[in-house]
Coordinates of C-alpha atoms in Angstrom, one line a residue:
X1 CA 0.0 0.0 0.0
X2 CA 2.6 2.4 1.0
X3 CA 5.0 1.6 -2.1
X4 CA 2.6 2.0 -5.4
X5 CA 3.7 1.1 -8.8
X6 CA 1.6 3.8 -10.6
X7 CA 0.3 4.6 -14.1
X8 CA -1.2 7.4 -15.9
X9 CA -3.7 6.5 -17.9
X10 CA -4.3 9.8 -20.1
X11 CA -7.5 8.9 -22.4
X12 CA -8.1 10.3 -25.7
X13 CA -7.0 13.7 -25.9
X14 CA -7.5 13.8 -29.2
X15 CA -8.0 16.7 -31.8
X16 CA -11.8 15.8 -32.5
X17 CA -13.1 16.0 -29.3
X18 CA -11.3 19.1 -28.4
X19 CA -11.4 21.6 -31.2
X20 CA -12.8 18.9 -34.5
X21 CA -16.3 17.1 -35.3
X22 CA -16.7 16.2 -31.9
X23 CA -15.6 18.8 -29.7
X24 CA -17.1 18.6 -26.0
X25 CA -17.6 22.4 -26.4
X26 CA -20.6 21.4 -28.2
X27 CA -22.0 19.3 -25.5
X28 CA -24.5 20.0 -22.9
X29 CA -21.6 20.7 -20.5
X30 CA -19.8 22.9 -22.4
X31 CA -16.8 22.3 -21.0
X32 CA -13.4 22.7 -23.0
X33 CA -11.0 19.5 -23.5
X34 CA -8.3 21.8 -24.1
X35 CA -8.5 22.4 -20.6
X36 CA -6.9 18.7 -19.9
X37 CA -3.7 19.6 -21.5
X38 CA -2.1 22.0 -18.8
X39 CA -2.9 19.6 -15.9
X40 CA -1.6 16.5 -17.7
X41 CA 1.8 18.1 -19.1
X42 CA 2.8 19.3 -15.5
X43 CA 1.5 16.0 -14.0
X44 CA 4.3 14.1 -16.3
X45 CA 6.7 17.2 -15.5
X46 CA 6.6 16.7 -11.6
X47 CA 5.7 12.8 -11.0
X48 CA 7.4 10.1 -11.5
X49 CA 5.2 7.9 -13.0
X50 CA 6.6 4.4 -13.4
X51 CA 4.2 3.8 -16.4
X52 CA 2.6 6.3 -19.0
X53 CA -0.1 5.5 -21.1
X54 CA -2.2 7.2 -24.2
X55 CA -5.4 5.8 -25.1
X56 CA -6.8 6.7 -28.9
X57 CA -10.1 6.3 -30.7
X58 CA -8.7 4.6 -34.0
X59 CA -12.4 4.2 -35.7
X60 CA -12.5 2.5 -39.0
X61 CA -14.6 5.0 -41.5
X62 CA -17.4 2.3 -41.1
X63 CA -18.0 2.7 -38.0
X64 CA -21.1 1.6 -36.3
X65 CA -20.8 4.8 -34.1
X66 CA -21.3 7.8 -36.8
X67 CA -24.5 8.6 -37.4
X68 CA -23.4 8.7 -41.0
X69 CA -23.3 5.1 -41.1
X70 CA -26.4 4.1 -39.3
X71 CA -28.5 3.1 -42.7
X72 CA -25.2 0.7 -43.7
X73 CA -26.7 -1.9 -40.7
X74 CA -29.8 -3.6 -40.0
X75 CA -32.2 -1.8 -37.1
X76 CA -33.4 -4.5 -34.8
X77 CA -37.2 -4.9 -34.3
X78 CA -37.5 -3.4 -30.7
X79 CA -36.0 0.2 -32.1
X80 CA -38.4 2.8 -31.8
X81 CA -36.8 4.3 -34.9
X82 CA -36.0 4.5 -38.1
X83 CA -32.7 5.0 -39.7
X84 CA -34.1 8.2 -41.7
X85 CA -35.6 9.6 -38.2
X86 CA -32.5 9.4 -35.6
X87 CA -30.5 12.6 -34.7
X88 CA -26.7 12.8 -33.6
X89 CA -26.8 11.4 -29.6
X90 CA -29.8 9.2 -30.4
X91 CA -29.4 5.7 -29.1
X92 CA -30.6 3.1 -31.3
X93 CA -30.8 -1.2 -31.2
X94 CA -28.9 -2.5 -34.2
X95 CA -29.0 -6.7 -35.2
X96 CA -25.5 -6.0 -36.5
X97 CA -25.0 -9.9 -36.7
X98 CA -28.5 -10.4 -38.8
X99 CA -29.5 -12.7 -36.3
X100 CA -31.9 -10.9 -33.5
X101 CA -29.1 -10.1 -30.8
X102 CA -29.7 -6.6 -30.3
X103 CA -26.8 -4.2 -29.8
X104 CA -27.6 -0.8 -28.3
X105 CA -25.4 2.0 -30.0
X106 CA -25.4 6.1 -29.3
X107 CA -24.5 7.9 -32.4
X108 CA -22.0 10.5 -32.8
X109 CA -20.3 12.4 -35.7
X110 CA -17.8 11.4 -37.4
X111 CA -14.6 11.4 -35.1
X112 CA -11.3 10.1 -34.8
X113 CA -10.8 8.4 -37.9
X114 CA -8.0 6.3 -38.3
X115 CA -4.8 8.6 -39.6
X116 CA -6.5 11.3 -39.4
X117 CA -6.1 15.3 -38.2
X118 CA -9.0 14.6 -35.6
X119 CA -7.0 10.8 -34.6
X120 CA -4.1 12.6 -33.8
X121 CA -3.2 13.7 -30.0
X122 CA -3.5 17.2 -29.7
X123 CA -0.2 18.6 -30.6
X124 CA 0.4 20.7 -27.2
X125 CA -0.1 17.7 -25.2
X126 CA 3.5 16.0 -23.7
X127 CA 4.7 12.8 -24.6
X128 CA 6.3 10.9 -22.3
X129 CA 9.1 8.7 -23.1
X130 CA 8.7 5.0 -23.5
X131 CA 4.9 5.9 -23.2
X132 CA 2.3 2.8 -24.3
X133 CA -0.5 3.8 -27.1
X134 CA -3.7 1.8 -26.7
X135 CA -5.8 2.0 -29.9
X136 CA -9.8 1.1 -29.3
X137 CA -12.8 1.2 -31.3
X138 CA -11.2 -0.2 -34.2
X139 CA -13.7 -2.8 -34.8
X140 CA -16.1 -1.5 -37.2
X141 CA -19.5 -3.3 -35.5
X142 CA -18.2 -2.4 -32.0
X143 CA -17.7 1.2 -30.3
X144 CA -15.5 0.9 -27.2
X145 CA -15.5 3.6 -24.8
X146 CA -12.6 1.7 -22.3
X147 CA -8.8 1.6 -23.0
X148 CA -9.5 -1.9 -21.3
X149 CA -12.7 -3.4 -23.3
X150 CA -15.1 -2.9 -25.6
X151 CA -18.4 -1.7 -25.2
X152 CA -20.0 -5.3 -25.3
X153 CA -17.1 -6.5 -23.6
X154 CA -16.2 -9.6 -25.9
X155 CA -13.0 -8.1 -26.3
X156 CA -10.1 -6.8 -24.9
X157 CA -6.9 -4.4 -25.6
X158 CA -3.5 -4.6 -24.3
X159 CA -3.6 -2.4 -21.7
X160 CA -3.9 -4.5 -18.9
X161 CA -0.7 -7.2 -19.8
X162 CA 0.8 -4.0 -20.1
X163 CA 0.0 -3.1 -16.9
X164 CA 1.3 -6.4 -15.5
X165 CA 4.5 -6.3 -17.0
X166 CA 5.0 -2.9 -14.6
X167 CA 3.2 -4.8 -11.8
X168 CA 1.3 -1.7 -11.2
X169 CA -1.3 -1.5 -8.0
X170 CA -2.2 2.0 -8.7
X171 CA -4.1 3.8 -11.9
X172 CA -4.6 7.5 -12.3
X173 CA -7.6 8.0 -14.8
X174 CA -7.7 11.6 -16.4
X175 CA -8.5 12.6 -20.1
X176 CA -11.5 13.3 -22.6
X177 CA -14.1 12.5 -22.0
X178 CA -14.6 12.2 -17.9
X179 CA -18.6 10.8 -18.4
X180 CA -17.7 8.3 -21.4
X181 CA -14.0 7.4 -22.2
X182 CA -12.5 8.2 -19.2
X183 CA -15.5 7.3 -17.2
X184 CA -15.8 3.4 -18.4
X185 CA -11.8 2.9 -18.3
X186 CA -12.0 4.1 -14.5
X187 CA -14.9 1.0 -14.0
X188 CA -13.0 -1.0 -15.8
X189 CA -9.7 -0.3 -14.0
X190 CA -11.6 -1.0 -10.6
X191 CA -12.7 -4.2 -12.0
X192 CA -9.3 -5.6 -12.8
X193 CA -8.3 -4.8 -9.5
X194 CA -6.4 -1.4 -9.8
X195 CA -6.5 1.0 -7.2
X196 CA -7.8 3.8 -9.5
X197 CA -7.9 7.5 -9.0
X198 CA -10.1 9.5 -12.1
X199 CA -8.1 13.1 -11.3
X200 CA -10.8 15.3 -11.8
X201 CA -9.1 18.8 -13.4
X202 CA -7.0 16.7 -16.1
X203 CA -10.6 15.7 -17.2
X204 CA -13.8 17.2 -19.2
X205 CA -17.1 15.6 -19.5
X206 CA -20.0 15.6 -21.9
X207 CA -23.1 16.1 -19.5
X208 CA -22.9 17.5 -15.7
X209 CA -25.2 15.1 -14.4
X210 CA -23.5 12.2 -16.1
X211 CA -19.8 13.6 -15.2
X212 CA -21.3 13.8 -11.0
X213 CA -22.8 10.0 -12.0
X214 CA -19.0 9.0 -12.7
X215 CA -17.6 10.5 -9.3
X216 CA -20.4 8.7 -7.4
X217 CA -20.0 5.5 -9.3
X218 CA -15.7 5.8 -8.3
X219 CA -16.0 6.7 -4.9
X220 CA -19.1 3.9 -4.1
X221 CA -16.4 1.4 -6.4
X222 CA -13.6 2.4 -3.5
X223 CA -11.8 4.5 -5.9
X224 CA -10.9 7.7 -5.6
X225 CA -11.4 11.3 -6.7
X226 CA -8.8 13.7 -7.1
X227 CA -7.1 16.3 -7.9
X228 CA -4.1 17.1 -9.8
X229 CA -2.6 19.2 -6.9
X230 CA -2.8 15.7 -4.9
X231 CA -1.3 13.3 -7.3
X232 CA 2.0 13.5 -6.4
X233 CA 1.7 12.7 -2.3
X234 CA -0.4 10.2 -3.7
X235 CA 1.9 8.3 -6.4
X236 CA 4.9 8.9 -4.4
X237 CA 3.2 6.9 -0.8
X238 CA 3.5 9.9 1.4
X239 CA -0.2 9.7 1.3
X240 CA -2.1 6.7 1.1
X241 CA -6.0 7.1 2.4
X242 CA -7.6 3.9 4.1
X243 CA -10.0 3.5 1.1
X244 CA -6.7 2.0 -1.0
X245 CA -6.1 -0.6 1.8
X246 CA -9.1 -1.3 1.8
X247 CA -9.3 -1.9 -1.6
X248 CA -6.3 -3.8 -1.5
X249 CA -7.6 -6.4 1.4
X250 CA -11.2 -6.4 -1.0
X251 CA -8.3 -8.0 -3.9
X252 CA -6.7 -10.3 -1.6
X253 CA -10.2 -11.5 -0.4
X254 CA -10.9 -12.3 -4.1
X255 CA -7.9 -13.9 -4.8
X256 CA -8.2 -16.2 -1.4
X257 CA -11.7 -17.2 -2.9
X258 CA -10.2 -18.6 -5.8
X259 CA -7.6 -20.6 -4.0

């Protein structure tokens, strides 16, 4: 508990969703992703990270995500629409495998197409050296919010062998955006047994009652929410909060069920 192996996970910064098609200016929220990029460039200035990684969306131009695309699939029965009637943030039920499994998808604009200007990381943002890109999303029928799975969680990136190679116990969540990318890779981090911070002002949401539904959702998981000002006490073991040993005995009590 008191001698972390950390990582910071910084998730999709990328140019559509700050200043392209997608930009969460646009959203409810209004917030600015460009915001993100000063917290996150002195985080990897001042901590010593022992892991740093990038998540991307990589989308293939099919994707079942743009709204452009939705007529290229079949609608299943139960949706209460029709390919001509949905609007951009409209969830709809698509049989994508023609055989009545329905697959619920929210539609956004075009964004983050592979090798594109709005793919890229914004260009202000640091890179740290020996840093770990995780691509998601690159499966045309299948969106995936999570650097760790996708959406209908059948499969899995890298990131968490990667993780295990640098035995880390501790995960710092920040990025774009708080209430969708960086919202399901902090679940998922808790899941795999990380103890996971989301660092609240390296991050920028869509909608403020989904962004306040993440923090509750961390802190009732036993993670944590933070700020960047706290990160380094945090990373370095000069402060450790009970809720991380507790959530280290929770994993232990896991793994001594299995034995």
């Amino acid at each position: 508990v008191v001698r972390p192996t950390t990582a910071l996970l910084v998730v999709d910064v990328q140019n559509d969703f700050i200043t392209g098609s997608l930009s969460i200016s646009n959203c409810p929220a209004g917030q600015n992703g460009e915001e993100v990029i000063s917290p996150i460039n002195r985080l990897l200035d001042e901590v010593r990270f022992d892991m740093v990684v990038y998540s991307l969306d990589w989308h293939p131009e099919d994707h079942v995500s743009f709204i452009d695309n939705v007529s290229k699939r079949p609608l299943h029965e139960t949706c209460k629409t029709t390919s001509d009637e949905v609007q951009v943030y409209d969830t709809v039920i698509f049989d994508v495998k023609n055989d009545g499994t329905p697959m619920e998808q929210k539609l956004w604009p075009r964004h983050c197409v592979q090798n594109s200007w709005g793919a890229e990381l914004h260009q202000d943002l640091k890179m740290s050296e020996d840093a770990v890109l995780i691509y998601k999303g690159t499966s045309p029928d299948t969106d995936s919010y999570s650097a760790f799975w996708d959406n209908n969680k059948a499969t899995h990136t890298n990131l968490n062998e990667e993780l295990q190679k640098k035995n880390v116990t501790d995960v710092f969540v920040c990025g774009i955006a708080t209430d969708v990318c960086v919202a399901s890779t902090t679940a998922h981090a808790m899941e795999e047994g990380y103890r996971t911070m989301l660092i609240e002002d390296a991050s920028r949401g869509v909608c403020d009652e989904d962004i306040k539904a993440t923090m509750d959702r961390t802190t009732a998981g036993n993670g944590l929410v933070i700020q960047s000002s706290q990160v380094k006490s945090l990373a370095s073991g000069r402060d450790r909060p009970p809720v991380l040993a507790y959530r280290l005995a929770l994993e232990l009590a896991k793994k001594m069920k299995k034995k």
